[in-house]
Amino acid sequence: MDAQFVAGASNVVPATAPAATDIGTARMQAAVAPYYACPGFSGLEATNPLANLYADKFAWGPYAAYKVGNGGGNINWSLNPYKNASWYMWFHSLRWLGQGIIAAGKGDLTALTRVNTIAYDWYRDNPYSWKANVGAWESTMHRTNVLICLRQAVLSGLQVTTLPAKYTWIDSALLSHARFLTNYWSGAWNHGTDESIALFGVGCTLGRTDYKNLAQQRLGAGITTSIDAQGSTNEQSTGYAAFNYSLWGRAIAVLQNCGVSPGTTIATRRELLAKWLTLATNSLGKLHQLGDTEVQATYPWTGTPMEYAGSLGTRGTVPPWRVGVYSAGYVFGRTGWGTDPARGFTGESAYSIRFGPARAFHGHFDHTSITYTARGRDIVVDGGYAAYNAGAYRTWAVSPAAHSVMTTPLSAYPNPVTRLTASSVKANAESYVFTDVPGSGISRARSVLVLKDPDLLVVWDRASARTAQAFQTLWHLPPDQRATVYSRTTAVAMAPGDTTRTVLFQVPFKQALPAGATLVKQAQTNPIQGWYYPTSYDRRSAPTVMLARSGRSASILSFVVPVRASGGVTYSVRQSGTTFIVNLNVGGQKTAIAISGGGSLYRAG
């Protein structure tokens, strides 16, 4: 996970919902003495073996191990050789000492000496307060946990019950870290939750009731804002939603292990988030890639609806919900959960649509954007999650241009609120209407119709502006597909040798199609377009189909139709009174969609 703090900006998220007041109010009968378990090392130990620690080398992310000390444990904490905020933050976290701490806890005295030397070097070289050093600041809660782990390793490795004099500096360091965590709480988001857990850990480890009580109070303030009453997190990212589910589960365990009742609010909000994450799972068993989210499978938490979603329907109970609409700005839907043997889990279709409050935290400028899976593969993707130091590519990945939306690139994007103004859910179709103002003097509306049997998307974008604009409806396609423009109306995308192809076409409606109405953009660098980030440091060339207009208004009626490789897609149009009807034949399955004189888009057959 990357660094999350923005230098020079406020990183405090105020709690805005009434706090939970039930943490610690009930008595607990503990079977064992209170304890705070070492939470591990975030996987950093995997790339930092003992041999590297003895050579004062640190490795993180895609970068080669770098010698950060003199070989004797004297570290230069100002180093940032790759000029990467995340590298620097994890360097200061000390979590890269994990393998050494684990070995020390098993009695390896050489490892104990080295990790103690490096950790003490940090403590000596970075006296309180380190707030002016954003990497040291952001990693405080991680480093607090490492110090607790080191303390436990000293006791178990030396087989003692109190710290020998050589190691009492650890308790002094824990007190300075608790002081920092007390004075600088990041508030109601994952960072603040992690800080509260670490502060509680110091209280539990050193027997400080004041630290425990403050941490409990902050957890109570944070939970109701971090996870709202519908189960959405405030971080605008499916990946961070999954992280928050784990994090609040850890908060429950930490409280219980130290003899404090976690109450019921945390568990109730986590249950709502479990439903959210289940609905946010596509038909490939992965989370829809929204906001700062890498491609990741839904974890099949036992006993939750995610067990079914994350196991591709092989375990658990079939979820009772097929569509979810959340006021935090999410629509999730699917044709089913794979209970039809003719379809199976991956044979279903699933989609996401973004709307709602302005972009914040780990969100992107993705309002009205759509992702879509069908026929066992990605059909429409998000631009993905570029690392924070990716420069212009990070800017692009967050921008509307990296999402399947109608953009107005000649106007500045004002980070609008987007309203869901109509919705309808039926057995074989869902429809939604979204409206917002994506630029000064510009109004935008998007009607989305999602069909089952045949599975396809119909999207009607319309916009008007006071001044001439470029209007571009973008469809971002997976990087394995090759897209070809066949005519002014149609593009076809397919991966070589695949059993599925995607036919994208637009039907003229209220506006003639100009020359260049359908374009494919791929691997462009100026302007940046036609890329995809499955992970933060993996940028791939990917086709983007652009449906283009210019002027003061646009009406773009587009169809995204996944069909078997040998299947055809044909259509005809007719007018019935004031209603415009498109008759479709998709691989032999016939249907019709209609737009009423009043502007309603619906399934007509």
mmCIF file of N, CA and C in Angstrom, residues 479-579:
data_model
loop_
_atom_site.group_PDB
_atom_site.id
_atom_site.type_symbol
_atom_site.label_atom_id
_atom_site.label_comp_id
_atom_site.label_asym_id
_atom_site.label_seq_id
_atom_site.Cartn_x
_atom_site.Cartn_y
_atom_site.Cartn_z
ATOM 1 N N PRO A 479 -6.734 -4.455 -21.518
ATOM 2 C CA PRO A 479 -5.504 -4.351 -22.312
ATOM 3 C C PRO A 479 -5.245 -5.551 -23.217
ATOM 4 N N ASP A 480 -5.903 -6.676 -22.971
ATOM 5 C CA ASP A 480 -5.670 -7.843 -23.839
ATOM 6 C C ASP A 480 -6.443 -7.750 -25.147
ATOM 7 N N GLN A 481 -7.417 -6.836 -25.209
ATOM 8 C CA GLN A 481 -8.226 -6.733 -26.421
ATOM 9 C C GLN A 481 -7.589 -5.789 -27.448
ATOM 10 N N ARG A 482 -7.855 -6.082 -28.704
ATOM 11 C CA ARG A 482 -7.493 -5.185 -29.796
ATOM 12 C C ARG A 482 -8.776 -4.604 -30.368
ATOM 13 N N ALA A 483 -8.822 -3.297 -30.486
ATOM 14 C CA ALA A 483 -10.037 -2.632 -30.947
ATOM 15 C C ALA A 483 -9.831 -2.061 -32.346
ATOM 16 N N THR A 484 -10.848 -2.218 -33.172
ATOM 17 C CA THR A 484 -10.800 -1.752 -34.561
ATOM 18 C C THR A 484 -12.063 -0.967 -34.873
ATOM 19 N N VAL A 485 -11.899 0.182 -35.520
ATOM 20 C CA VAL A 485 -13.058 0.949 -35.977
ATOM 21 C C VAL A 485 -13.516 0.393 -37.315
ATOM 22 N N TYR A 486 -14.786 0.046 -37.387
ATOM 23 C CA TYR A 486 -15.324 -0.513 -38.625
ATOM 24 C C TYR A 486 -16.084 0.521 -39.438
ATOM 25 N N SER A 487 -16.650 1.510 -38.754
ATOM 26 C CA SER A 487 -17.426 2.525 -39.464
ATOM 27 C C SER A 487 -17.604 3.714 -38.536
ATOM 28 N N ARG A 488 -18.309 4.702 -39.032
ATOM 29 C CA ARG A 488 -18.598 5.874 -38.214
ATOM 30 C C ARG A 488 -19.374 5.498 -36.949
ATOM 31 N N THR A 489 -20.085 4.378 -37.001
ATOM 32 C CA THR A 489 -20.920 3.986 -35.867
ATOM 33 C C THR A 489 -20.303 2.923 -34.975
ATOM 34 N N THR A 490 -19.368 2.125 -35.479
ATOM 35 C CA THR A 490 -19.053 0.851 -34.829
ATOM 36 C C THR A 490 -17.560 0.597 -34.649
ATOM 37 N N ALA A 491 -17.227 0.041 -33.480
ATOM 38 C CA ALA A 491 -15.894 -0.508 -33.220
ATOM 39 C C ALA A 491 -16.068 -1.890 -32.615
ATOM 40 N N VAL A 492 -15.123 -2.765 -32.886
ATOM 41 C CA VAL A 492 -15.165 -4.133 -32.355
ATOM 42 C C VAL A 492 -13.850 -4.410 -31.647
ATOM 43 N N ALA A 493 -13.931 -5.023 -30.468
ATOM 44 C CA ALA A 493 -12.738 -5.337 -29.682
ATOM 45 C C ALA A 493 -12.731 -6.809 -29.333
ATOM 46 N N MET A 494 -11.544 -7.409 -29.398
ATOM 47 C CA MET A 494 -11.433 -8.833 -29.110
ATOM 48 C C MET A 494 -9.984 -9.168 -28.797
ATOM 49 N N ALA A 495 -9.788 -10.064 -27.848
ATOM 50 C CA ALA A 495 -8.451 -10.589 -27.586
ATOM 51 C C ALA A 495 -8.172 -11.713 -28.573
ATOM 52 N N PRO A 496 -6.957 -11.807 -29.090
ATOM 53 C CA PRO A 496 -6.643 -12.870 -30.062
ATOM 54 C C PRO A 496 -6.975 -14.252 -29.500
ATOM 55 N N GLY A 497 -7.753 -15.009 -30.279
ATOM 56 C CA GLY A 497 -8.104 -16.361 -29.878
ATOM 57 C C GLY A 497 -9.204 -16.474 -28.847
ATOM 58 N N ASP A 498 -9.797 -15.356 -28.448
ATOM 59 C CA ASP A 498 -10.826 -15.378 -27.410
ATOM 60 C C ASP A 498 -12.144 -15.917 -27.958
ATOM 61 N N THR A 499 -13.019 -16.326 -27.048
ATOM 62 C CA THR A 499 -14.349 -16.813 -27.434
ATOM 63 C C THR A 499 -15.391 -15.711 -27.376
ATOM 64 N N THR A 500 -14.972 -14.522 -26.949
ATOM 65 C CA THR A 500 -15.888 -13.386 -26.807
ATOM 66 C C THR A 500 -15.320 -12.169 -27.517
ATOM 67 N N ARG A 501 -16.173 -11.418 -28.147
ATOM 68 C CA ARG A 501 -15.777 -10.109 -28.656
ATOM 69 C C ARG A 501 -16.782 -9.089 -28.161
ATOM 70 N N THR A 502 -16.369 -7.833 -28.155
ATOM 71 C CA THR A 502 -17.238 -6.747 -27.719
ATOM 72 C C THR A 502 -17.531 -5.845 -28.898
ATOM 73 N N VAL A 503 -18.788 -5.674 -29.183
ATOM 74 C CA VAL A 503 -19.225 -4.779 -30.249
ATOM 75 C C VAL A 503 -19.721 -3.490 -29.602
ATOM 76 N N LEU A 504 -19.091 -2.392 -29.943
ATOM 77 C CA LEU A 504 -19.504 -1.073 -29.454
ATOM 78 C C LEU A 504 -20.016 -0.269 -30.628
ATOM 79 N N PHE A 505 -21.226 0.217 -30.516
ATOM 80 C CA PHE A 505 -21.751 1.023 -31.618
ATOM 81 C C PHE A 505 -22.652 2.122 -31.076
ATOM 82 N N GLN A 506 -22.799 3.145 -31.873
ATOM 83 C CA GLN A 506 -23.700 4.232 -31.510
ATOM 84 C C GLN A 506 -24.762 4.385 -32.587
ATOM 85 N N VAL A 507 -25.951 4.659 -32.137
ATOM 86 C CA VAL A 507 -27.099 4.844 -33.021
ATOM 87 C C VAL A 507 -27.412 6.338 -33.072
ATOM 88 N N PRO A 508 -27.444 6.921 -34.247
ATOM 89 C CA PRO A 508 -27.778 8.347 -34.322
ATOM 90 C C PRO A 508 -29.131 8.628 -33.681
ATOM 91 N N PHE A 509 -29.159 9.573 -32.738
ATOM 92 C CA PHE A 509 -30.398 9.919 -32.046
ATOM 93 C C PHE A 509 -30.337 11.397 -31.675
ATOM 94 N N LYS A 510 -31.236 12.149 -32.275
ATOM 95 C CA LYS A 510 -31.327 13.594 -32.056
ATOM 96 C C LYS A 510 -30.104 14.356 -32.584
ATOM 97 N N GLN A 511 -29.183 13.648 -33.249
ATOM 98 C CA GLN A 511 -27.968 14.299 -33.720
ATOM 99 C C GLN A 511 -27.302 13.406 -34.760
ATOM 100 N N ALA A 512 -26.924 13.981 -35.893
ATOM 101 C CA ALA A 512 -26.215 13.199 -36.909
ATOM 102 C C ALA A 512 -24.806 12.885 -36.435
ATOM 103 N N LEU A 513 -24.268 11.770 -36.904
ATOM 104 C CA LEU A 513 -22.906 11.375 -36.550
ATOM 105 C C LEU A 513 -21.916 12.028 -37.507
ATOM 106 N N PRO A 514 -20.999 12.834 -36.995
ATOM 107 C CA PRO A 514 -20.022 13.479 -37.871
ATOM 108 C C PRO A 514 -18.930 12.494 -38.277
ATOM 109 N N ALA A 515 -18.118 12.876 -39.229
ATOM 110 C CA ALA A 515 -16.929 12.086 -39.540
ATOM 111 C C ALA A 515 -16.053 12.026 -38.291
ATOM 112 N N GLY A 516 -15.443 10.877 -38.041
ATOM 113 C CA GLY A 516 -14.623 10.717 -36.834
ATOM 114 C C GLY A 516 -15.442 10.553 -35.577
ATOM 115 N N ALA A 517 -16.686 10.122 -35.718
ATOM 116 C CA ALA A 517 -17.553 9.955 -34.550
ATOM 117 C C ALA A 517 -17.127 8.793 -33.675
ATOM 118 N N THR A 518 -16.427 7.813 -34.263
ATOM 119 C CA THR A 518 -15.932 6.659 -33.502
ATOM 120 C C THR A 518 -14.437 6.523 -33.744
ATOM 121 N N LEU A 519 -13.675 6.604 -32.659
ATOM 122 C CA LEU A 519 -12.217 6.562 -32.734
ATOM 123 C C LEU A 519 -11.683 5.574 -31.702
ATOM 124 N N VAL A 520 -10.477 5.079 -31.935
ATOM 125 C CA VAL A 520 -9.780 4.273 -30.938
ATOM 126 C C VAL A 520 -8.495 4.988 -30.564
ATOM 127 N N LYS A 521 -8.306 5.184 -29.268
ATOM 128 C CA LYS A 521 -7.090 5.804 -28.757
ATOM 129 C C LYS A 521 -6.345 4.764 -27.916
ATOM 130 N N GLN A 522 -5.056 4.601 -28.173
ATOM 131 C CA GLN A 522 -4.293 3.602 -27.427
ATOM 132 C C GLN A 522 -2.841 4.033 -27.298
ATOM 133 N N ALA A 523 -2.318 3.931 -26.062
ATOM 134 C CA ALA A 523 -0.909 4.216 -25.760
ATOM 135 C C ALA A 523 -0.504 5.623 -26.183
ATOM 136 N N GLN A 524 -1.426 6.576 -26.094
ATOM 137 C CA GLN A 524 -1.098 7.960 -26.400
ATOM 138 C C GLN A 524 -0.358 8.600 -25.232
ATOM 139 N N THR A 525 0.547 9.507 -25.532
ATOM 140 C CA THR A 525 1.275 10.214 -24.484
ATOM 141 C C THR A 525 0.976 11.706 -24.443
ATOM 142 N N ASN A 526 0.405 12.259 -25.526
ATOM 143 C CA ASN A 526 0.083 13.676 -25.536
ATOM 144 C C ASN A 526 -1.136 13.929 -26.400
ATOM 145 N N PRO A 527 -2.339 14.026 -25.829
ATOM 146 C CA PRO A 527 -2.607 13.849 -24.404
ATOM 147 C C PRO A 527 -2.556 12.367 -24.016
ATOM 148 N N ILE A 528 -2.363 12.102 -22.741
ATOM 149 C CA ILE A 528 -2.312 10.721 -22.256
ATOM 150 C C ILE A 528 -3.690 10.084 -22.418
ATOM 151 N N GLN A 529 -3.720 8.951 -23.083
ATOM 152 C CA GLN A 529 -4.967 8.199 -23.237
ATOM 153 C C GLN A 529 -4.638 6.801 -23.741
ATOM 154 N N GLY A 530 -5.485 5.844 -23.351
ATOM 155 C CA GLY A 530 -5.315 4.479 -23.828
ATOM 156 C C GLY A 530 -4.341 3.671 -22.999
ATOM 157 N N TRP A 531 -4.505 3.752 -21.669
ATOM 158 C CA TRP A 531 -3.649 3.017 -20.746
ATOM 159 C C TRP A 531 -4.502 2.358 -19.667
ATOM 160 N N TYR A 532 -3.872 1.456 -18.948
ATOM 161 C CA TYR A 532 -4.588 0.756 -17.869
ATOM 162 C C TYR A 532 -3.584 0.329 -16.808
ATOM 163 N N TYR A 533 -3.924 0.564 -15.545
ATOM 164 C CA TYR A 533 -3.099 0.169 -14.410
ATOM 165 C C TYR A 533 -3.796 -0.930 -13.601
ATOM 166 N N PRO A 534 -3.443 -2.205 -13.799
ATOM 167 C CA PRO A 534 -3.996 -3.237 -12.919
ATOM 168 C C PRO A 534 -3.425 -3.126 -11.509
ATOM 169 N N THR A 535 -2.174 -2.682 -11.399
ATOM 170 C CA THR A 535 -1.545 -2.395 -10.115
ATOM 171 C C THR A 535 -0.810 -1.071 -10.241
ATOM 172 N N SER A 536 -0.373 -0.544 -9.114
ATOM 173 C CA SER A 536 0.167 0.815 -9.077
ATOM 174 C C SER A 536 1.362 1.028 -9.993
ATOM 175 N N TYR A 537 2.182 -0.019 -10.143
ATOM 176 C CA TYR A 537 3.418 0.155 -10.895
ATOM 177 C C TYR A 537 3.431 -0.650 -12.195
ATOM 178 N N ASP A 538 2.255 -0.995 -12.680
ATOM 179 C CA ASP A 538 2.146 -1.779 -13.919
ATOM 180 C C ASP A 538 1.221 -1.045 -14.868
ATOM 181 N N ARG A 539 1.806 -0.268 -15.772
ATOM 182 C CA ARG A 539 1.016 0.485 -16.751
ATOM 183 C C ARG A 539 1.021 -0.272 -18.064
ATOM 184 N N ARG A 540 -0.182 -0.539 -18.593
ATOM 185 C CA ARG A 540 -0.306 -1.308 -19.822
ATOM 186 C C ARG A 540 -1.051 -0.500 -20.880
ATOM 187 N N SER A 541 -0.651 -0.710 -22.112
ATOM 188 C CA SER A 541 -1.383 -0.147 -23.241
ATOM 189 C C SER A 541 -2.748 -0.817 -23.335
ATOM 190 N N ALA A 542 -3.805 -0.012 -23.503
ATOM 191 C CA ALA A 542 -5.161 -0.567 -23.571
ATOM 192 C C ALA A 542 -6.022 0.320 -24.464
ATOM 193 N N PRO A 543 -6.902 -0.269 -25.245
ATOM 194 C CA PRO A 543 -7.717 0.537 -26.160
ATOM 195 C C PRO A 543 -8.824 1.303 -25.442
ATOM 196 N N THR A 544 -9.005 2.539 -25.877
ATOM 197 C CA THR A 544 -10.136 3.339 -25.433
ATOM 198 C C THR A 544 -10.930 3.739 -26.669
ATOM 199 N N VAL A 545 -12.189 3.359 -26.697
ATOM 200 C CA VAL A 545 -13.062 3.768 -27.796
ATOM 201 C C VAL A 545 -13.680 5.112 -27.431
ATOM 202 N N MET A 546 -13.509 6.073 -28.322
ATOM 203 C CA MET A 546 -14.005 7.422 -28.098
ATOM 204 C C MET A 546 -15.123 7.730 -29.091
ATOM 205 N N LEU A 547 -16.271 8.115 -28.569
ATOM 206 C CA LEU A 547 -17.402 8.536 -29.386
ATOM 207 C C LEU A 547 -17.459 10.061 -29.300
ATOM 208 N N ALA A 548 -17.173 10.730 -30.405
ATOM 209 C CA ALA A 548 -16.836 12.152 -30.353
ATOM 210 C C ALA A 548 -17.894 13.039 -30.999
ATOM 211 N N ARG A 549 -18.104 14.211 -30.392
ATOM 212 C CA ARG A 549 -18.940 15.267 -30.941
ATOM 213 C C ARG A 549 -18.265 16.604 -30.631
ATOM 214 N N SER A 550 -18.734 17.646 -31.292
ATOM 215 C CA SER A 550 -18.285 18.987 -30.951
ATOM 216 C C SER A 550 -19.430 19.949 -31.202
ATOM 217 N N GLY A 551 -19.419 21.048 -30.468
ATOM 218 C CA GLY A 551 -20.481 22.033 -30.586
ATOM 219 C C GLY A 551 -20.999 22.421 -29.214
ATOM 220 N N ARG A 552 -22.232 22.865 -29.187
ATOM 221 C CA ARG A 552 -22.821 23.284 -27.911
ATOM 222 C C ARG A 552 -23.702 22.220 -27.285
ATOM 223 N N SER A 553 -23.898 21.114 -27.992
ATOM 224 C CA SER A 553 -24.722 20.050 -27.414
ATOM 225 C C SER A 553 -24.290 18.718 -28.000
ATOM 226 N N ALA A 554 -24.650 17.666 -27.304
ATOM 227 C CA ALA A 554 -24.336 16.321 -27.767
ATOM 228 C C ALA A 554 -25.424 15.365 -27.324
ATOM 229 N N SER A 555 -25.670 14.370 -28.168
ATOM 230 C CA SER A 555 -26.566 13.265 -27.838
ATOM 231 C C SER A 555 -25.907 12.007 -28.378
ATOM 232 N N ILE A 556 -25.410 11.183 -27.470
ATOM 233 C CA ILE A 556 -24.654 9.993 -27.859
ATOM 234 C C ILE A 556 -25.341 8.777 -27.253
ATOM 235 N N LEU A 557 -25.936 7.965 -28.111
ATOM 236 C CA LEU A 557 -26.623 6.745 -27.692
ATOM 237 C C LEU A 557 -25.724 5.571 -28.062
ATOM 238 N N SER A 558 -25.103 4.967 -27.063
ATOM 239 C CA SER A 558 -24.125 3.928 -27.345
ATOM 240 C C SER A 558 -24.518 2.592 -26.732
ATOM 241 N N PHE A 559 -24.055 1.532 -27.384
ATOM 242 C CA PHE A 559 -24.343 0.161 -26.980
ATOM 243 C C PHE A 559 -23.024 -0.582 -26.787
ATOM 244 N N VAL A 560 -22.914 -1.288 -25.680
ATOM 245 C CA VAL A 560 -21.749 -2.140 -25.410
ATOM 246 C C VAL A 560 -22.267 -3.563 -25.329
ATOM 247 N N VAL A 561 -21.903 -4.364 -26.322
ATOM 248 C CA VAL A 561 -22.525 -5.680 -26.475
ATOM 249 C C VAL A 561 -21.458 -6.771 -26.503
ATOM 250 N N PRO A 562 -21.300 -7.522 -25.420
ATOM 251 C CA PRO A 562 -20.414 -8.694 -25.462
ATOM 252 C C PRO A 562 -21.157 -9.870 -26.093
ATOM 253 N N VAL A 563 -20.502 -10.537 -27.010
ATOM 254 C CA VAL A 563 -21.158 -11.608 -27.749
ATOM 255 C C VAL A 563 -20.109 -12.668 -28.066
ATOM 256 N N ARG A 564 -20.533 -13.892 -28.333
ATOM 257 C CA ARG A 564 -19.553 -14.923 -28.695
ATOM 258 C C ARG A 564 -18.797 -14.498 -29.956
ATOM 259 N N ALA A 565 -17.600 -15.002 -30.100
ATOM 260 C CA ALA A 565 -16.711 -14.538 -31.170
ATOM 261 C C ALA A 565 -17.352 -14.650 -32.545
ATOM 262 N N SER A 566 -18.178 -15.669 -32.739
ATOM 263 C CA SER A 566 -18.819 -15.871 -34.044
ATOM 264 C C SER A 566 -20.212 -15.262 -34.115
ATOM 265 N N GLY A 567 -20.629 -14.610 -33.030
ATOM 266 C CA GLY A 567 -21.991 -14.063 -32.984
ATOM 267 C C GLY A 567 -22.096 -12.711 -33.638
ATOM 268 N N GLY A 568 -23.226 -12.455 -34.243
ATOM 269 C CA GLY A 568 -23.457 -11.169 -34.883
ATOM 270 C C GLY A 568 -24.334 -10.270 -34.039
ATOM 271 N N VAL A 569 -24.258 -8.983 -34.315
ATOM 272 C CA VAL A 569 -25.112 -7.998 -33.667
ATOM 273 C C VAL A 569 -25.700 -7.124 -34.767
ATOM 274 N N THR A 570 -27.011 -7.101 -34.867
ATOM 275 C CA THR A 570 -27.675 -6.250 -35.850
ATOM 276 C C THR A 570 -28.768 -5.447 -35.157
ATOM 277 N N TYR A 571 -29.139 -4.326 -35.782
ATOM 278 C CA TYR A 571 -30.207 -3.524 -35.192
ATOM 279 C C TYR A 571 -30.964 -2.791 -36.290
ATOM 280 N N SER A 572 -32.161 -2.377 -35.952
ATOM 281 C CA SER A 572 -32.961 -1.496 -36.801
ATOM 282 C C SER A 572 -33.682 -0.514 -35.900
ATOM 283 N N VAL A 573 -34.036 0.633 -36.438
ATOM 284 C CA VAL A 573 -34.699 1.644 -35.622
ATOM 285 C C VAL A 573 -36.050 1.988 -36.238
ATOM 286 N N ARG A 574 -36.952 2.436 -35.392
ATOM 287 C CA ARG A 574 -38.248 2.905 -35.874
ATOM 288 C C ARG A 574 -38.810 3.912 -34.878
ATOM 289 N N GLN A 575 -39.732 4.680 -35.326
ATOM 290 C CA GLN A 575 -40.399 5.658 -34.490
ATOM 291 C C GLN A 575 -41.837 5.205 -34.275
ATOM 292 N N SER A 576 -42.282 5.210 -33.039
ATOM 293 C CA SER A 576 -43.668 4.880 -32.720
ATOM 294 C C SER A 576 -44.253 6.055 -31.956
ATOM 295 N N GLY A 577 -44.926 6.934 -32.667
ATOM 296 C CA GLY A 577 -45.389 8.167 -32.041
ATOM 297 C C GLY A 577 -44.192 9.000 -31.642
ATOM 298 N N THR A 578 -44.113 9.321 -30.355
ATOM 299 C CA THR A 578 -42.965 10.097 -29.871
ATOM 300 C C THR A 578 -41.853 9.207 -29.320
ATOM 301 N N THR A 579 -42.031 7.893 -29.411
ATOM 302 C CA THR A 579 -41.059 6.955 -28.840
ATOM 303 C C THR A 579 -40.113 6.451 -29.920
#
